[in-house]
Short mmCIF file of N, CA and C in Angstrom, two decimals:
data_model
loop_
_atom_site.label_atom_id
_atom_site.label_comp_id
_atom_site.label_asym_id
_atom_site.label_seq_id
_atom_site.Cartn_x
_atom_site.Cartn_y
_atom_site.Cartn_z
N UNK A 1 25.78 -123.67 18.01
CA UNK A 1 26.18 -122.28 18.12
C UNK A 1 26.44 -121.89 19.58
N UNK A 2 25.95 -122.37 20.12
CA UNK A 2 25.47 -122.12 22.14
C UNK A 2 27.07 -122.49 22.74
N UNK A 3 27.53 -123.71 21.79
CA UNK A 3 28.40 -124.33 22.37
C UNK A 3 29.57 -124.01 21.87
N UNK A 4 29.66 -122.99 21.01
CA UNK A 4 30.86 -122.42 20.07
C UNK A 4 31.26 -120.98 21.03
N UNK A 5 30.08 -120.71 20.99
CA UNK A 5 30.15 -119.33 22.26
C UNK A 5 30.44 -119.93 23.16
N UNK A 6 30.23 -120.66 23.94
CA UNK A 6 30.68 -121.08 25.76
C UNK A 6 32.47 -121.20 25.45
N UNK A 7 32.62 -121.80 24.63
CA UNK A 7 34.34 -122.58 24.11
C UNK A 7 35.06 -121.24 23.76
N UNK A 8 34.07 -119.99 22.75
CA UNK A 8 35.49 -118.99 22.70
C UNK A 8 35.18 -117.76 24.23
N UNK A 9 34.21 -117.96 25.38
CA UNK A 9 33.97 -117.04 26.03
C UNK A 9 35.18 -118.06 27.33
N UNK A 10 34.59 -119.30 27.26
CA UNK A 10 36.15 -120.27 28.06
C UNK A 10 37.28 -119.76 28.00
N UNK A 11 37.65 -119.66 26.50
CA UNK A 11 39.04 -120.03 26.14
C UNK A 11 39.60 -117.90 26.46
N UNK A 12 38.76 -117.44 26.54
CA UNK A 12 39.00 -115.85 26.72
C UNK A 12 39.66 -115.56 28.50
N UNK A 13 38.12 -116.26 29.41
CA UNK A 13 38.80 -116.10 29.89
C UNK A 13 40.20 -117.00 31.05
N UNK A 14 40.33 -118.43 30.42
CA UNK A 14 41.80 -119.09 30.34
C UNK A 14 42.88 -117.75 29.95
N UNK A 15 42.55 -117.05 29.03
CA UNK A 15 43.61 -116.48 28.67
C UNK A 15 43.74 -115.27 29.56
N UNK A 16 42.62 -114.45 29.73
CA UNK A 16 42.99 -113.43 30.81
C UNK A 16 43.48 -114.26 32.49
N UNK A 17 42.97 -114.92 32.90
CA UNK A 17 43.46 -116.05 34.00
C UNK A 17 45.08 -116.05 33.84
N UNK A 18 45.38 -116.25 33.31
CA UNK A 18 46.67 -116.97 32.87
C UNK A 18 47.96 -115.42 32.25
N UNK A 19 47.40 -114.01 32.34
CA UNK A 19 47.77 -113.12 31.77
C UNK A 19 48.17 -112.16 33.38
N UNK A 20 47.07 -112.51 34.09
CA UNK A 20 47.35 -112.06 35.56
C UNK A 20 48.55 -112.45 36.56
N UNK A 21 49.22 -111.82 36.50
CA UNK A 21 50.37 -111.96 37.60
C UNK A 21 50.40 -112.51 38.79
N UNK A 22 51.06 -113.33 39.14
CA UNK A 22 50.36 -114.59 40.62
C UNK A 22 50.20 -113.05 41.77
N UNK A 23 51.67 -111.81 41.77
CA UNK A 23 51.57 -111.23 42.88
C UNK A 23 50.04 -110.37 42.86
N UNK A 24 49.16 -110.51 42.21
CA UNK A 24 48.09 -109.49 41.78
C UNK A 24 47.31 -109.62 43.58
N UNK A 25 47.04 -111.07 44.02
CA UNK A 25 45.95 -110.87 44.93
C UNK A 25 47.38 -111.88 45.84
N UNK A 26 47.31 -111.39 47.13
CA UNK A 26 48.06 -111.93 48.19
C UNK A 26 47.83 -112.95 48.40
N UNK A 27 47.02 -113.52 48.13
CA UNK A 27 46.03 -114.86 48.63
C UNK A 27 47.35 -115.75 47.83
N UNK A 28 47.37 -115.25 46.19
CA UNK A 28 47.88 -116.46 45.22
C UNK A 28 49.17 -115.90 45.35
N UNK A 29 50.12 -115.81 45.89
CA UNK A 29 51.76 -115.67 45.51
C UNK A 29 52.19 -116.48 46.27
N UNK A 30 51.33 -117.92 46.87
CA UNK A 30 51.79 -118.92 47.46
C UNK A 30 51.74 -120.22 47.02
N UNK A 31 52.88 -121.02 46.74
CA UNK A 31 52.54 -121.81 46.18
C UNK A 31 52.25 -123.48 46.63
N UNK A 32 52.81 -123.62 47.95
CA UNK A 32 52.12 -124.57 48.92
C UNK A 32 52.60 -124.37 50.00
N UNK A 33 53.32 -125.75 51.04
CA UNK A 33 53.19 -125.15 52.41
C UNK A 33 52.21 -124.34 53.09
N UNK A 34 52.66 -124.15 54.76
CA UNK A 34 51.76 -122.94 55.31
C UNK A 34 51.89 -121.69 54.38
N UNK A 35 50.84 -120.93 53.64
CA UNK A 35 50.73 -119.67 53.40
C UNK A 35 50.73 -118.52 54.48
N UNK A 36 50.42 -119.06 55.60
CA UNK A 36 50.50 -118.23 56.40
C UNK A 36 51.26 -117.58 56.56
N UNK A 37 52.51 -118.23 56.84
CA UNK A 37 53.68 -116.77 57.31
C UNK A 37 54.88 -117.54 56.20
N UNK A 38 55.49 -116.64 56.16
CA UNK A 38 56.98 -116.90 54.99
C UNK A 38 57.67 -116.13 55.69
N UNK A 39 59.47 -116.05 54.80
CA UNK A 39 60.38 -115.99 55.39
C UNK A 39 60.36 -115.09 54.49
N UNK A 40 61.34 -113.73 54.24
CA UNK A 40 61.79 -112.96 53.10
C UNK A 40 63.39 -112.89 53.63
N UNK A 41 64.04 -113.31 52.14
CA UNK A 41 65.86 -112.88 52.27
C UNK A 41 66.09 -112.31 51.08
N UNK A 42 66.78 -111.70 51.74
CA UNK A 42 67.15 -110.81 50.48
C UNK A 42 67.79 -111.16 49.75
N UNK A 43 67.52 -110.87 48.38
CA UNK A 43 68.04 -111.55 46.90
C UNK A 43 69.91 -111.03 47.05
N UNK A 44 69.98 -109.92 47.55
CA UNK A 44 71.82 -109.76 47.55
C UNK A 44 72.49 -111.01 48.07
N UNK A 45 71.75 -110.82 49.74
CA UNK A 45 72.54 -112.14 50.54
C UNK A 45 71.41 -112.95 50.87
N UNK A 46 71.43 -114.56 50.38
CA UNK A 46 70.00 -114.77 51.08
C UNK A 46 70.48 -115.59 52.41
N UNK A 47 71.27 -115.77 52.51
CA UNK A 47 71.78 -115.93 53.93
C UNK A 47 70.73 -115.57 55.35
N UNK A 48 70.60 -114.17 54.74
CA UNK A 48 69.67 -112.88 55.79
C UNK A 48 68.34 -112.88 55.51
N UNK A 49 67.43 -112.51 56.65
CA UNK A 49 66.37 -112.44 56.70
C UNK A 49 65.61 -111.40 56.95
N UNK A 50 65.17 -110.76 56.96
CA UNK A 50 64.12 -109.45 57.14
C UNK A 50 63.55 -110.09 58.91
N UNK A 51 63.92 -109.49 59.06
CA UNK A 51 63.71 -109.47 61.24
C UNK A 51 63.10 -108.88 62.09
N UNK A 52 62.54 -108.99 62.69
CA UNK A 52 62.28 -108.23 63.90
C UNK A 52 62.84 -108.24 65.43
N UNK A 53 63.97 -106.92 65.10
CA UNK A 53 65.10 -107.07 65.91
C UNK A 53 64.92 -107.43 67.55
N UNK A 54 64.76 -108.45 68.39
CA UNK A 54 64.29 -107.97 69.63
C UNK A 54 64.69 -110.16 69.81
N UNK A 55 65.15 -110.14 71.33
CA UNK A 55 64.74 -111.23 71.91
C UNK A 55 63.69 -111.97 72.34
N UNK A 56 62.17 -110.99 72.74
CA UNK A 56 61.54 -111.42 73.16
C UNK A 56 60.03 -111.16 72.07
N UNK A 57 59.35 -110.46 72.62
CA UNK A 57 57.95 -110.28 71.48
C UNK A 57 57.92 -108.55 70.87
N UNK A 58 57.95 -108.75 69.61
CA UNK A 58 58.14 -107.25 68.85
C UNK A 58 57.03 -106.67 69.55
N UNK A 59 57.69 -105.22 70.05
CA UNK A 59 56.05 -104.12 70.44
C UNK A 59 56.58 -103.04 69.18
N UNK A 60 55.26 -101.62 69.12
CA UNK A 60 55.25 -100.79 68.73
C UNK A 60 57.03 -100.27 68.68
N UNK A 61 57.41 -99.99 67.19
CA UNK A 61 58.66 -99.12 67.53
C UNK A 61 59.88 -100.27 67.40
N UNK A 62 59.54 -101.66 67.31
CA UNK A 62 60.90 -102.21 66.80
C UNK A 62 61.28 -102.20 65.86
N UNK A 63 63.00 -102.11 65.87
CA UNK A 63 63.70 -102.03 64.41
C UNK A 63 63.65 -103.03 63.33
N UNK A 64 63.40 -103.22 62.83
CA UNK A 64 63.52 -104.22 61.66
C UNK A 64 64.95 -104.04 60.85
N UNK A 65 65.54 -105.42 61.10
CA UNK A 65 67.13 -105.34 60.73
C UNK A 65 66.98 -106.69 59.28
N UNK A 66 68.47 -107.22 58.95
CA UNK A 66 68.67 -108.51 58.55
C UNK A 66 69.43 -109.25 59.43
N UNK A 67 69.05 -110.84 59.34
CA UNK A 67 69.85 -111.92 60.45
C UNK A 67 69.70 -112.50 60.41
N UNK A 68 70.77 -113.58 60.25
CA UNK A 68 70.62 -115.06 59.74
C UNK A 68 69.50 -115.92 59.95
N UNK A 69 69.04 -116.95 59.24
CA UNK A 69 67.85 -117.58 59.70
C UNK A 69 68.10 -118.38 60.90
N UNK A 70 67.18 -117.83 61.99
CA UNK A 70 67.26 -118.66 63.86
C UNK A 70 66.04 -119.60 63.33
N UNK A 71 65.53 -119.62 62.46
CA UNK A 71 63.62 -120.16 62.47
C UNK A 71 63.38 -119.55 63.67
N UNK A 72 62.87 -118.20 64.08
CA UNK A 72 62.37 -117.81 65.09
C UNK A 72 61.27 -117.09 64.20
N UNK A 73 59.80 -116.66 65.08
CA UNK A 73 58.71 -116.62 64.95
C UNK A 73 59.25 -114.80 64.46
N UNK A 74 60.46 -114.31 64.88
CA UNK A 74 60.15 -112.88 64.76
C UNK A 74 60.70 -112.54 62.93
N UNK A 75 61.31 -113.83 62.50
CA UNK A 75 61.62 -113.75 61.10
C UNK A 75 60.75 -114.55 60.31
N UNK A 76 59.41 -114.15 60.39
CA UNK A 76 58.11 -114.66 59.43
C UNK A 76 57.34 -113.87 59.37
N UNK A 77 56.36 -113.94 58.30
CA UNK A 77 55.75 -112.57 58.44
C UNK A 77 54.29 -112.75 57.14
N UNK A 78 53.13 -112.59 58.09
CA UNK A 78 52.43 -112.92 57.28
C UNK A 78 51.74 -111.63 56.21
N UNK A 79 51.70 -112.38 54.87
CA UNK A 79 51.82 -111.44 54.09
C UNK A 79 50.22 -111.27 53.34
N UNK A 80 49.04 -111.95 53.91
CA UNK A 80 47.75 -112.21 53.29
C UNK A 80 47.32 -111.44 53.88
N UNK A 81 47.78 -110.50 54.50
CA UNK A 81 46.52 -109.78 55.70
C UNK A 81 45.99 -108.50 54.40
N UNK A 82 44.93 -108.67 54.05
CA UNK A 82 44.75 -107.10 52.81
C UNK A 82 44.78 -106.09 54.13
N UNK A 83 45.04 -105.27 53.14
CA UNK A 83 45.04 -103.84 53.95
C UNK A 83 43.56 -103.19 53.65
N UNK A 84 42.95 -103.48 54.70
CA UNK A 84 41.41 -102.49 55.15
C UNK A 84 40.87 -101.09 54.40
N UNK A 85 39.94 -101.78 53.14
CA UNK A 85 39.42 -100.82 52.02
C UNK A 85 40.40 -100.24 51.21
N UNK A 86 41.71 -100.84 51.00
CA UNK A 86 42.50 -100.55 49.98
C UNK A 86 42.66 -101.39 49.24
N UNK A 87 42.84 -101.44 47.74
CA UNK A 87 42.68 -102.66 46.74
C UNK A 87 44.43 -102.67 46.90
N UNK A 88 44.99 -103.86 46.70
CA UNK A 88 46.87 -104.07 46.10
C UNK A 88 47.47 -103.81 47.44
N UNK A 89 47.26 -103.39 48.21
CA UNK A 89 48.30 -103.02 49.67
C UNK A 89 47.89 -104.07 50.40
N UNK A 90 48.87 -104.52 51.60
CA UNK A 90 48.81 -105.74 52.06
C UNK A 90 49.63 -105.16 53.52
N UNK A 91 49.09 -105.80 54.36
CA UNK A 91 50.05 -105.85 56.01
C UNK A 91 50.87 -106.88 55.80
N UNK A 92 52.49 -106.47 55.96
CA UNK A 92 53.24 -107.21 56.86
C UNK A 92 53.33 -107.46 58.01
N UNK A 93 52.40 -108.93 58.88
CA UNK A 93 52.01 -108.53 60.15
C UNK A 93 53.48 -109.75 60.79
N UNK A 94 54.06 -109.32 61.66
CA UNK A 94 55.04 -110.26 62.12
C UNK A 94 54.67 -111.52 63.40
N UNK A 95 54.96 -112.85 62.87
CA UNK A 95 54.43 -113.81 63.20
C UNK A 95 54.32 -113.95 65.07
N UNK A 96 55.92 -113.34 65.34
CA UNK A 96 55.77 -112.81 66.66
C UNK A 96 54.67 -112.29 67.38
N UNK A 97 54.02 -111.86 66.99
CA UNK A 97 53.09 -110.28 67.54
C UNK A 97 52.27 -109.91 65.94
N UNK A 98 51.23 -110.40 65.41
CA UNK A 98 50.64 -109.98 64.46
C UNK A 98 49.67 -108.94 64.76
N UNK A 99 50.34 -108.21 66.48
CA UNK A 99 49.59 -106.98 66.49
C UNK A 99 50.36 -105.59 65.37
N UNK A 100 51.81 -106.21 65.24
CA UNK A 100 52.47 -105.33 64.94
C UNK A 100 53.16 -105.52 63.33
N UNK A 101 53.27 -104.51 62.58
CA UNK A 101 53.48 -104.26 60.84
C UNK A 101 54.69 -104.05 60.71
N UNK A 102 55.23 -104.43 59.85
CA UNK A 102 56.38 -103.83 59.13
C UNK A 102 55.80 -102.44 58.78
N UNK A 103 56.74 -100.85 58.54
CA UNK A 103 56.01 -99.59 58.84
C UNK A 103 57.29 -98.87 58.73
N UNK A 104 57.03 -97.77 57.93
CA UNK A 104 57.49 -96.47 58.13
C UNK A 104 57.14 -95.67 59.04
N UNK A 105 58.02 -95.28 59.60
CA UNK A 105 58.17 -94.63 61.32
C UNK A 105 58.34 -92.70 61.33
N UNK A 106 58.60 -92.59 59.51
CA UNK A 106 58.83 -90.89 59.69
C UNK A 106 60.82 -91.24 59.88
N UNK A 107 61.23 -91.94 59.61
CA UNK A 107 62.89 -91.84 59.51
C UNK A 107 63.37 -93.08 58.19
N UNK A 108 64.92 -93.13 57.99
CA UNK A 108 64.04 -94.13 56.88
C UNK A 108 64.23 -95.17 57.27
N UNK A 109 65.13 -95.66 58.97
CA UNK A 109 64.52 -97.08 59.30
C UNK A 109 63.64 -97.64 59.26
N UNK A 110 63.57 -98.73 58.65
CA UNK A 110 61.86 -99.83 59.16
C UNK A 110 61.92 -100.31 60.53
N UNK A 111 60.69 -99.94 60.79
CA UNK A 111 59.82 -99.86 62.19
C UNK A 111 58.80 -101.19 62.13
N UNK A 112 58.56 -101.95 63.16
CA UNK A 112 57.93 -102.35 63.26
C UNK A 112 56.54 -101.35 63.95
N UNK A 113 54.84 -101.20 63.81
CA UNK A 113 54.34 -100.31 64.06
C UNK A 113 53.06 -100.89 64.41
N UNK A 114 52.12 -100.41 65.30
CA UNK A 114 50.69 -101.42 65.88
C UNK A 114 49.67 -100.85 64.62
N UNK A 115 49.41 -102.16 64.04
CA UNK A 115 48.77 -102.47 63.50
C UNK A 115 47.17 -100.92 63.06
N UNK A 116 47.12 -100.19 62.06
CA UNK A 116 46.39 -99.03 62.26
C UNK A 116 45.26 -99.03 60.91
N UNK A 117 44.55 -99.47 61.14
CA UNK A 117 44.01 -99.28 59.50
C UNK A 117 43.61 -98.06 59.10
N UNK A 118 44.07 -96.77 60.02
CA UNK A 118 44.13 -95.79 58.58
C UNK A 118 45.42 -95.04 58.35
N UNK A 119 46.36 -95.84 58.73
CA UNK A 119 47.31 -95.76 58.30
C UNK A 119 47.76 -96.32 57.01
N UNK A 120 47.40 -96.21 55.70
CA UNK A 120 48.08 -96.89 54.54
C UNK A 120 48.98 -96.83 54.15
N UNK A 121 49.32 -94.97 54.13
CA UNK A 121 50.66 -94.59 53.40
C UNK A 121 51.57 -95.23 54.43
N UNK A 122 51.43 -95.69 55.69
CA UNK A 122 52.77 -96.06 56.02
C UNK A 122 52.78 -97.31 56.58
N UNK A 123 51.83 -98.17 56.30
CA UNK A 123 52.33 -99.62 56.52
C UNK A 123 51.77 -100.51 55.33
N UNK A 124 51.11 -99.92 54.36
CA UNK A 124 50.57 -100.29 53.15
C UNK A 124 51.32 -101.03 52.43
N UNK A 125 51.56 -102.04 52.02
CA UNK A 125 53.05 -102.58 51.11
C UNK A 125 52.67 -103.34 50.31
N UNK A 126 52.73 -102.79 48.71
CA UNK A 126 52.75 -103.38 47.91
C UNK A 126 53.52 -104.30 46.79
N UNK A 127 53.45 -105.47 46.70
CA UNK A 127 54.22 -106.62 46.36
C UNK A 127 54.94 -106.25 44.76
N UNK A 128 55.64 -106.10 44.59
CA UNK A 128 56.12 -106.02 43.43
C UNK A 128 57.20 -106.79 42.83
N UNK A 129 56.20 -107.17 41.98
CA UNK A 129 57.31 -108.98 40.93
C UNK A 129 58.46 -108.30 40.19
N UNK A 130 59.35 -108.64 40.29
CA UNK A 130 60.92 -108.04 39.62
C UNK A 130 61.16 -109.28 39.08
N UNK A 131 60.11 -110.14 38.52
CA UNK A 131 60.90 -111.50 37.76
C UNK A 131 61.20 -112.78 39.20
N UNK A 132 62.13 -113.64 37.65
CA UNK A 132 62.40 -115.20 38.87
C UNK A 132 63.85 -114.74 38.94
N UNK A 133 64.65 -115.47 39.96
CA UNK A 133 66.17 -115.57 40.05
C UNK A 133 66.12 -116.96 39.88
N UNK A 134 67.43 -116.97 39.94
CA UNK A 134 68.14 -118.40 39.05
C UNK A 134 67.80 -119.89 40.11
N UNK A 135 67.02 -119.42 41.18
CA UNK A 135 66.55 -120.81 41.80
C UNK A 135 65.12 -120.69 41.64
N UNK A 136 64.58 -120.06 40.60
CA UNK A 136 62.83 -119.77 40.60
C UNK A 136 62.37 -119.13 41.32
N UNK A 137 62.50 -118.81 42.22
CA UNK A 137 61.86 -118.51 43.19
C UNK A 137 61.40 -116.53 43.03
N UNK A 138 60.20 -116.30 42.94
CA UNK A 138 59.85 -114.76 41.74
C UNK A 138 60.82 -113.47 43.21
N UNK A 139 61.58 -112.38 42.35
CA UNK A 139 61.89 -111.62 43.35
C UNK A 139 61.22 -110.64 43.51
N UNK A 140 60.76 -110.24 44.71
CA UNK A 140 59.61 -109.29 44.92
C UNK A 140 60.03 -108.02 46.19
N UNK A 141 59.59 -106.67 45.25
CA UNK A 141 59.99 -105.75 45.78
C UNK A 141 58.85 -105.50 46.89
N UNK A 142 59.23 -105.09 47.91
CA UNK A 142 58.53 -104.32 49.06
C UNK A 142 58.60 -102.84 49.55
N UNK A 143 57.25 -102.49 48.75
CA UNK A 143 57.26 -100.97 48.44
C UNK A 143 56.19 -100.52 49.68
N UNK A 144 56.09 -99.06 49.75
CA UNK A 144 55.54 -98.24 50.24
C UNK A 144 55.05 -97.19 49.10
N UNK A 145 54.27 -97.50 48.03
CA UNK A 145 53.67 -96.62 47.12
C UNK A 145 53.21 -95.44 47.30
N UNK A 146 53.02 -95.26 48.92
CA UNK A 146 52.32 -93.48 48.73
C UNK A 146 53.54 -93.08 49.09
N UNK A 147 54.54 -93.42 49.39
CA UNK A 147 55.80 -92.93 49.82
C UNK A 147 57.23 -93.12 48.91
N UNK A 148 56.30 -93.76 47.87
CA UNK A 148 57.50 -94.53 47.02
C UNK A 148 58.75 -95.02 47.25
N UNK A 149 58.72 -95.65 47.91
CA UNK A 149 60.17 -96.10 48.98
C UNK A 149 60.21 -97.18 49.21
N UNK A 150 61.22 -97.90 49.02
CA UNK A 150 61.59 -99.41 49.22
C UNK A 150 62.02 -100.07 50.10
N UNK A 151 61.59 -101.62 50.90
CA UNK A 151 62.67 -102.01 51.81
C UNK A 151 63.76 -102.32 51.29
N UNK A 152 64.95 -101.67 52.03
CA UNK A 152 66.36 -102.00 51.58
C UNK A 152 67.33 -102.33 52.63
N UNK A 153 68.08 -103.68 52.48
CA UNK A 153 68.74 -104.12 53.11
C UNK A 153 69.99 -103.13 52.98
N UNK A 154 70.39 -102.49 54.12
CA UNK A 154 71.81 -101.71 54.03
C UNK A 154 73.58 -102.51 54.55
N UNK A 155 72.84 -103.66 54.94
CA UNK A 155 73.95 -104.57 54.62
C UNK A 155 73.86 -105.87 55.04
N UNK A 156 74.69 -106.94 55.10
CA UNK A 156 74.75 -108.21 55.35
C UNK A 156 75.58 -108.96 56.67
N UNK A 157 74.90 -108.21 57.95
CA UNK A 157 75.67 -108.92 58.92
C UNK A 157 74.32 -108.93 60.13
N UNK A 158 74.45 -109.25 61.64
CA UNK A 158 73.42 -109.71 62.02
C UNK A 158 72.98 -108.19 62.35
N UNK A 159 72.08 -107.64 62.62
CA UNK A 159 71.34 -106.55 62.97
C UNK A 159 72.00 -105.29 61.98
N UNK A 160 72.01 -105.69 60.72
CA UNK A 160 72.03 -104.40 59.89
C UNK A 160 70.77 -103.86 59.88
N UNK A 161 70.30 -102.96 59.42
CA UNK A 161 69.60 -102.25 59.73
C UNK A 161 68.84 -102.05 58.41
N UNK A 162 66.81 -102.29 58.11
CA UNK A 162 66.31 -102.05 57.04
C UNK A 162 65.83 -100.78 56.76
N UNK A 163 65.99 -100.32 55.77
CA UNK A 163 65.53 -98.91 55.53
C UNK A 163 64.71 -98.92 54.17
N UNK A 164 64.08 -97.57 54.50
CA UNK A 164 62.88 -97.56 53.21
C UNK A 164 63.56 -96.15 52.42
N UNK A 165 63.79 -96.84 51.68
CA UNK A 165 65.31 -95.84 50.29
C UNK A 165 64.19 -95.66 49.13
N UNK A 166 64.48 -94.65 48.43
CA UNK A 166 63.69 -94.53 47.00
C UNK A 166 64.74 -95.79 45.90
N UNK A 167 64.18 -95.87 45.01
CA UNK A 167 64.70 -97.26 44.01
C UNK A 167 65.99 -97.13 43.85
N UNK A 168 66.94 -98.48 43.88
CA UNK A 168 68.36 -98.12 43.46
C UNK A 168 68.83 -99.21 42.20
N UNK A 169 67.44 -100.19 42.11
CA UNK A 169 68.13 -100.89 40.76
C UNK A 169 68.95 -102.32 41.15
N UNK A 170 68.97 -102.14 42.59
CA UNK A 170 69.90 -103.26 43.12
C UNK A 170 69.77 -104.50 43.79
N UNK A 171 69.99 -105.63 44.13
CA UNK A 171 69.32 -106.74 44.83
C UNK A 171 69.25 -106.67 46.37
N UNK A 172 69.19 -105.26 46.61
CA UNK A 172 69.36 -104.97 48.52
C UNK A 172 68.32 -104.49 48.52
N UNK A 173 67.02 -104.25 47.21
CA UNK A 173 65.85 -103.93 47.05
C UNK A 173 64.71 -105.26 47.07
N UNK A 174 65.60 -105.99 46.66
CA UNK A 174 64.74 -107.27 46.04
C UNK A 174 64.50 -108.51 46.85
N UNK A 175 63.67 -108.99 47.37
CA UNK A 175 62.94 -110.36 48.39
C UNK A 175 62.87 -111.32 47.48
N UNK A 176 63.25 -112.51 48.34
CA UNK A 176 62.90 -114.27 47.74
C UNK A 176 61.51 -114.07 49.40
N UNK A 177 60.59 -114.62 48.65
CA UNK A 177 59.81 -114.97 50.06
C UNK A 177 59.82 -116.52 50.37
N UNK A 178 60.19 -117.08 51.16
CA UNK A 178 60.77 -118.66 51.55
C UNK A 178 59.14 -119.38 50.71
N UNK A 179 57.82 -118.71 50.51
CA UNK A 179 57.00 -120.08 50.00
C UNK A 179 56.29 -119.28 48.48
N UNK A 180 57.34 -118.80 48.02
CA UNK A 180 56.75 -117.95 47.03
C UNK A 180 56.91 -119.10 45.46
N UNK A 181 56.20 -119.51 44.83
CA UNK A 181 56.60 -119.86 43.85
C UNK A 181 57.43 -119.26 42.39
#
């Protein structure tokens, strides 16, 4: 009897395990490689990368554009950092300078912004699974939930410019993250 209970309290929770969404905890939306930092391109063009516009080391107040992949440290971005006593929100801290967040600035460019933990509503970003695209790889929205506002690529050339838009339904909303399974 002991052992009939252990097998259906197992098999329960296999099934809740397995019912949970990989984006649920930041830790698991990686599926090997460094977890540390990833790349995000946008599902329109993946050509482009989510950036941190600047030659040298992002400070407080840089723009965050799209631009082709340089493999430079300012187009990675680590995405495990939880956000400080908030459950689901996560820092985008940029590999450049992980003093500094991806961030709403009060305009609807994305800002890069120093790192604030009581700042949630505006550097808080929560991962949101929109499904796989046709190379697997899951597409994931990058929201601002107390602000309800999305990163959105406003176009496809080098220093276009990212902005945080309310939903449009479209793939200038939607991220491949380079180690996302």
């Amino acid at each position: 009897m002991k052992k009939k209970l252990l097998m259906v309290a197992l098999s329960i929770a296999m099934a809740f395990a397995a019912a949970v969404p990989a984006f649920a905890d930041g830790a698991g939306v990686f599926s090997g490689g460094n977890p540390e930092y990833a790349s995000f391109s946008s599902v329109g063009n993946t050509a482009y990368q989510l950036n941190a516009h600047t030659e040298g080391i992002p400070t407080n107040k840089t723009p965050v554009t799209m631009w082709v992949n340089t493999g430079s440290s300012t187009q990675r971005w680590n995405t495990i950092s939880s956000f400080p006593n908030v459950s689901g929100l996560y820092w985008m801290k940029n590999a450049a300078n992980t003093g500094v967040v991806l961030a709403y600035g009060g305009g609807p460019n994305a800002i890069l912004a120093t790192a604030d933990r009581w700042q949630p509503a505006n550097q808080g970003i929560k991962f949101v699974f929109e499904g796989k695209g046709p190379n697997g790889y899951s597409k994931t929205g990058l929201v601002l939930p107390a602000k309800l506002l999305a990163a959105t690529a406003t176009g496809y050339y080098n220093g276009a410019r990212v902005q945080w838009l309310g939903s449009n339904g479209l793939n200038n909303q939607l991220w491949y993250g380079g180690l996302y399974a």
